Short mmCIF file of C-alpha atoms in Angstrom, two decimals:
data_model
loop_
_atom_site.label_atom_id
_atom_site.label_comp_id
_atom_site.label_asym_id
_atom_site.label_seq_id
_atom_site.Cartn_x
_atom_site.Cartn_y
_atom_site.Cartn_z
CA UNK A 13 15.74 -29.00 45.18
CA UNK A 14 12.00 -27.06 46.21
CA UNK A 15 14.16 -23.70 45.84
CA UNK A 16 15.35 -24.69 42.13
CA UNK A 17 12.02 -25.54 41.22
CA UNK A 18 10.61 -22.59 42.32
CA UNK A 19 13.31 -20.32 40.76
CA UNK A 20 12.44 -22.41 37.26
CA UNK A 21 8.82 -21.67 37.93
CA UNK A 22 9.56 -17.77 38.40
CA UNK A 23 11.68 -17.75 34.97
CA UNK A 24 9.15 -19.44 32.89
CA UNK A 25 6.68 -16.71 34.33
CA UNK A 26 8.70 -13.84 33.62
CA UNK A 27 9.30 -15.24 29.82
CA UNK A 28 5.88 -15.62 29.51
CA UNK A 29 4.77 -12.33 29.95
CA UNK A 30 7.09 -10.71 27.87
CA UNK A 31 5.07 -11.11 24.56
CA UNK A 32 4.13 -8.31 22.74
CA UNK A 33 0.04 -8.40 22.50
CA UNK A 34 0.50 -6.48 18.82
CA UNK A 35 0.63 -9.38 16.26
CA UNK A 36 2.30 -7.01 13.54
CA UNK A 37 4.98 -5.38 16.18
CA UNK A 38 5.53 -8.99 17.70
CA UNK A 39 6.01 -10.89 14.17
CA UNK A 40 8.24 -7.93 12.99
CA UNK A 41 10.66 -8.36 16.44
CA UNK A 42 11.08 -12.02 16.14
CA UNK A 43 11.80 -12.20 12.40
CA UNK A 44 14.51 -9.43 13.35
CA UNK A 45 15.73 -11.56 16.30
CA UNK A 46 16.65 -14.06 13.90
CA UNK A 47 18.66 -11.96 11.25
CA UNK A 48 21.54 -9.31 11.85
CA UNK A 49 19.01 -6.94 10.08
CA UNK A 50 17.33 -5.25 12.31
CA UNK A 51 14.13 -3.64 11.89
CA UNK A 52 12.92 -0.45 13.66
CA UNK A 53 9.99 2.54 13.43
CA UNK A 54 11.38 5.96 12.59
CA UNK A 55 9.37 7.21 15.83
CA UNK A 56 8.34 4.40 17.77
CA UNK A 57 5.34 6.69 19.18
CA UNK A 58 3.89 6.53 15.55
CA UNK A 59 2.17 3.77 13.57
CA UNK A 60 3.76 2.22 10.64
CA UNK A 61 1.79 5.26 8.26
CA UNK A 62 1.84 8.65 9.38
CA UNK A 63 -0.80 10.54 7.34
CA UNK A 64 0.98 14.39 6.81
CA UNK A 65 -1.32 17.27 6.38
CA UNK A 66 -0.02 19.49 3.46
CA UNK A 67 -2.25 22.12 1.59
CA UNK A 68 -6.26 23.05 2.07
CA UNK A 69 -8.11 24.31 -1.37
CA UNK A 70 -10.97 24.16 -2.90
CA UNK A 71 -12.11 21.96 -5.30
CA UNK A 72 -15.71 22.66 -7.07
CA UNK A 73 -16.91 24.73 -3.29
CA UNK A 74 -15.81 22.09 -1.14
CA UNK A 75 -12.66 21.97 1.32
CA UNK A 76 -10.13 19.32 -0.20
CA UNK A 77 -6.88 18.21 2.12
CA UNK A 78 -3.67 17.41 0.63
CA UNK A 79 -2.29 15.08 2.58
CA UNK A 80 1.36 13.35 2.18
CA UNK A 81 1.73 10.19 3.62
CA UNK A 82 5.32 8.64 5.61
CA UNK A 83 6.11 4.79 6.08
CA UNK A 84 6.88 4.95 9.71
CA UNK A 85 9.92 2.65 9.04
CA UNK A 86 13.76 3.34 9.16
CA UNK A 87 15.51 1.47 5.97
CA UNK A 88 16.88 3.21 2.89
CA UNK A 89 14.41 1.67 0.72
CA UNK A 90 11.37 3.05 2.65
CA UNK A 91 13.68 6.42 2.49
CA UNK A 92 13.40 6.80 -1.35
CA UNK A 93 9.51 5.32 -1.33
CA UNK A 94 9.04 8.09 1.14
CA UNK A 95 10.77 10.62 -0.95
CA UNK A 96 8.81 10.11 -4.49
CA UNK A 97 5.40 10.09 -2.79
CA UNK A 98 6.36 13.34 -0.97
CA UNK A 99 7.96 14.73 -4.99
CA UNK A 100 4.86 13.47 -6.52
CA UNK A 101 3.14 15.73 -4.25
CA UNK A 102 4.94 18.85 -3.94
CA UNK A 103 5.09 18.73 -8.21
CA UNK A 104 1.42 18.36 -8.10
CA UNK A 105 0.89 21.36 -6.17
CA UNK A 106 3.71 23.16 -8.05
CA UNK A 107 1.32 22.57 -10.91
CA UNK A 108 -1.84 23.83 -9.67
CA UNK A 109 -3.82 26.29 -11.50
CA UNK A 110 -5.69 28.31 -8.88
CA UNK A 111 -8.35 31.08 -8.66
CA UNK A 112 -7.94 32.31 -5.48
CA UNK A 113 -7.90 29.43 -3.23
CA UNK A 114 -9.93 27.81 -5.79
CA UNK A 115 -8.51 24.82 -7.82
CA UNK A 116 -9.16 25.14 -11.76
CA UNK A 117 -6.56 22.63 -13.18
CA UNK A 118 -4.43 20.00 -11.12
CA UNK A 119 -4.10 16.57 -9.55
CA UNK A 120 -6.14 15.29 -6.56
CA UNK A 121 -4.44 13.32 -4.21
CA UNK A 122 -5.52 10.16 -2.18
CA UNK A 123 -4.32 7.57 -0.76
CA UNK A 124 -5.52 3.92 0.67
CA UNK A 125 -2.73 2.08 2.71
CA UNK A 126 -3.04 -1.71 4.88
CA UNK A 127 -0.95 -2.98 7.40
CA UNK A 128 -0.57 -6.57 7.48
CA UNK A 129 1.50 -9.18 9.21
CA UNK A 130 4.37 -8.80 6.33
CA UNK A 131 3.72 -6.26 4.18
CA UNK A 132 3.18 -2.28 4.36
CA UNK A 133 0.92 -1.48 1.20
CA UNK A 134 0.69 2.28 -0.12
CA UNK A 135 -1.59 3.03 -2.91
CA UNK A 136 -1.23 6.69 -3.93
CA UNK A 137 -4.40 7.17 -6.05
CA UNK A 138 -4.95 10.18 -8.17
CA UNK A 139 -6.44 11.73 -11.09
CA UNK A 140 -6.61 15.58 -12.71
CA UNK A 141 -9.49 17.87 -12.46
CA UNK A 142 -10.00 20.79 -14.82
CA UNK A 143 -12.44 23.11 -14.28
CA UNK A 144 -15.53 20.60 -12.69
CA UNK A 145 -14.16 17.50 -15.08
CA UNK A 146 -12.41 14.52 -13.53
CA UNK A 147 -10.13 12.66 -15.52
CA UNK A 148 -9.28 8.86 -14.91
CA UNK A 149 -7.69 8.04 -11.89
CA UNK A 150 -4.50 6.37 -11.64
CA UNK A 151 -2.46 4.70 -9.11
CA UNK A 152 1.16 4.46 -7.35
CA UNK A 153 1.69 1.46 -5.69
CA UNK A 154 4.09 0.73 -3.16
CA UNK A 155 4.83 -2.32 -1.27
CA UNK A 156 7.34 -2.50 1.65
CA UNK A 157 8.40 -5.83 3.56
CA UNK A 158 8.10 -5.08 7.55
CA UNK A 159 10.95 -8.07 8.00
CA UNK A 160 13.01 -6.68 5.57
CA UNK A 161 12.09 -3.17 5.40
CA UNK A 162 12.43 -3.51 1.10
CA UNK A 163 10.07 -2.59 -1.16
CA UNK A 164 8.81 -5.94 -3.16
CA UNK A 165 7.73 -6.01 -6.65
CA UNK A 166 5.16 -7.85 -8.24
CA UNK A 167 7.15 -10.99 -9.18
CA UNK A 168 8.64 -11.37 -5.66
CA UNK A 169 4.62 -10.97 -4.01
CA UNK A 170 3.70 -13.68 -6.75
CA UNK A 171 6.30 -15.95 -5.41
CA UNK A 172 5.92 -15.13 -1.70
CA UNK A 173 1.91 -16.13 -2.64
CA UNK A 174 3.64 -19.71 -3.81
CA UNK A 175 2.38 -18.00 -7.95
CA UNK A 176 4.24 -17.42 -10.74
CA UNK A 177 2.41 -15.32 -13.26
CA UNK A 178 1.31 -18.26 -15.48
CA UNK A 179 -0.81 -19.14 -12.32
CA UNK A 180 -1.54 -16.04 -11.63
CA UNK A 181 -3.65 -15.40 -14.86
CA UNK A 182 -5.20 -18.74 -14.04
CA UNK A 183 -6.38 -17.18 -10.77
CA UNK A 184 -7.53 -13.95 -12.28
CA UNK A 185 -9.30 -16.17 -14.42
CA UNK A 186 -11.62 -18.21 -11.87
CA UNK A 187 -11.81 -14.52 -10.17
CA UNK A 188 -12.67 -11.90 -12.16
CA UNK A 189 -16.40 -10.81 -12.75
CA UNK A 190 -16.41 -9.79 -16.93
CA UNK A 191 -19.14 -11.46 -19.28
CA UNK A 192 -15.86 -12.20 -21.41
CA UNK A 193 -12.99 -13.30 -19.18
CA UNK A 194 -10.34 -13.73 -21.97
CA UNK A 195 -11.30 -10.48 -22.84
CA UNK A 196 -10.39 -9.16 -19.49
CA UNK A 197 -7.44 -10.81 -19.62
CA UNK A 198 -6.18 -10.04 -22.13
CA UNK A 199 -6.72 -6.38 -21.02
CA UNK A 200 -4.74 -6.87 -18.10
CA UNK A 201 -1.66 -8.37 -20.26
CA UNK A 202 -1.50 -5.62 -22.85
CA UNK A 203 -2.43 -2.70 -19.88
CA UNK A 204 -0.68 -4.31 -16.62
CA UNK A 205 -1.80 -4.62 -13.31
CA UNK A 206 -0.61 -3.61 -9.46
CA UNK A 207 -0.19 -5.52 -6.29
CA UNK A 208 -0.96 -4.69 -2.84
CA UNK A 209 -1.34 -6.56 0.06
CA UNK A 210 -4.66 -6.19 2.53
CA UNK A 211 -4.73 -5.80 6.42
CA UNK A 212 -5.74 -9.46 6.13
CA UNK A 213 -2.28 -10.57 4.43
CA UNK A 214 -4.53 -11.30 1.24
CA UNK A 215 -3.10 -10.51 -2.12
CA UNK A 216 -5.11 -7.67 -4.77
CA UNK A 217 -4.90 -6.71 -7.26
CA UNK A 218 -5.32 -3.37 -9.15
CA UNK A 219 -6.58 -3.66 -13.49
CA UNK A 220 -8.27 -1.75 -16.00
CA UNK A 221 -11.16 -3.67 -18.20
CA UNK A 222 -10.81 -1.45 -21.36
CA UNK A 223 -13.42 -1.30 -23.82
CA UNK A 224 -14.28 1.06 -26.68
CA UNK A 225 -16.77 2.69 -24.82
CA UNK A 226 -15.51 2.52 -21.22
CA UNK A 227 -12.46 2.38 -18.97
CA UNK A 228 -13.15 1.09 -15.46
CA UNK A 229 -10.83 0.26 -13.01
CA UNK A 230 -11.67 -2.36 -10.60
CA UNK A 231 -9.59 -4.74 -7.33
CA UNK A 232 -10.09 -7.87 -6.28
CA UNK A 233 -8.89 -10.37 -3.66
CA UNK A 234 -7.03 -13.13 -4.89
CA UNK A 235 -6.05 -15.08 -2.08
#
C-alpha cells in the first residue's frame, strides 16, 4: 500500500511540472489537445512574428528599412496572409521612384503587430511620399486565430467580444473622444473601420473622423 502511494505521489509530480510557463504557447497546446487540428510554429526557434529585413533607402537624408513581416504559424490561411503582405511589399518597391539611393516617389512601409492569448494582430500601416510630402496613411489589417490558425474578420471578433455591430456602435459611442459623437459615427459607418486585437486580448479599433478641413485617424480600446 506505502509503495502505491508513493508511486501516485511521483506521477502527480511529474504532471505537475510539465506546464509550459508561456501563457500564449501553453493556451495554444491545450486548445489543440482538444481538437484534431493541430496547431504548430513554422520554426519553433522563432516567435509568432518574424520581422524580415528587405531594402535600405533614403527617405528625405535619413536611412529608412523596409522590412516584411512573417506570421510564424503553419496553416494555409496564415500562408496567403503571409503572401499579400510580402506582394504588397515587393509592388511597393517595384514602384519606387529613386535618385540614387534616394526615394522621390513611393510607399513607406510599417508595421505594428500584438500577440495575445487568441489572436495574432498585423497592422501593415503605410502611406506615399513624394518628394518631402506625406500623404495619408492607411492600413492593412490582419487578424489570425492562434487555436485555429484562420484569419477572423470583423463580424466573427464582434461576436467572439459577445457584440454584434448594433452594440458595437453603442460602445464606440460611450468611447470615442469627438465634441459631436453622432458625427463621428456616422463617419465611421459611411468610411468603415478595422479590428485588431492588443497584447492584452482587448479589442481596437482603427477609424477616420472626417471633416472638411481635416482627416485624422485615430484607435481606441474598446474592451
Amino acid at each position: 500500500m506505502r509503495k502505491a502511494i508513493v508511486l501516485i505521489m511521483c506521477f502527480l509530480c511529474l504532471t505537475g511540472c510539465s506546464k509550459k510557463d508561456n501563457n500564449v504557447e501553453n493556451n495554444l497546446d491545450s486548445h489543440s489537445q482538444d481538437t484534431e487540428f493541430k496547431l504548430k510554429k513554422i520554426d519553433e526557434e522563432k516567435d509568432f512574428v518574424v520581422v524580415n529585413e528587405n531594402q535600405r533607402i533614403l527617405v528625405n537624408n535619413e536611412e529608412y528599412v523596409l522590412n516584411t513581416l512573417q506570421i510564424n504559424l503553419n496553416s494555409e490561411e496564415v500562408a496567403n496572409v503571409n503572401l499579400e503582405i510580402k506582394t504588397f511589399v515587393n509592388n511597393s518597391i517595384k514602384k519606387f521612384v529613386l535618385n540614387g539611393n534616394e526615394l522621390q516617389q513611393g510607399n513607406i512601409i510599417n508595421y505594428d503587430y500584438y500577440v495575445s492569448q487568441d489572436y495574432i494582430s498585423i497592422i501593415q500601416r503605410y502611406h506615399l511620399y513624394y518628394d518631402g510630402l506625406i500623404g495619408e496613411e492607411k492600413d492593412n489589417v490582419y487578424v489570425v486565430s492562434l487555436h485555429t490558425g484562420k484569419v477572423v474578420n470583423s463580424l466573427e471578433l464582434l461576436s467572439n467580444y459577445n457584440l454584434d455591430e448594433d452594440a458595437f456602435y453603442k460602445l464606440l459611442e460611450e468611447k470615442i473622444d469627438s465634441e459631436d459623437k453622432l458625427f463621428t459615427l456616422l463617419n465611421i459607418k459611411n468610411h468603415g473601420y478595422s479590428l485588431y486585437v492588443n497584447n492584452e486580448n482587448k479589442l481596437c479599433v482603427i477609424y477616420r473622423e472626417i471633416t472638411d478641413d481635416s482627416n485624422i485617424k485615430k484607435e481606441l480600446s474598446l474592451t
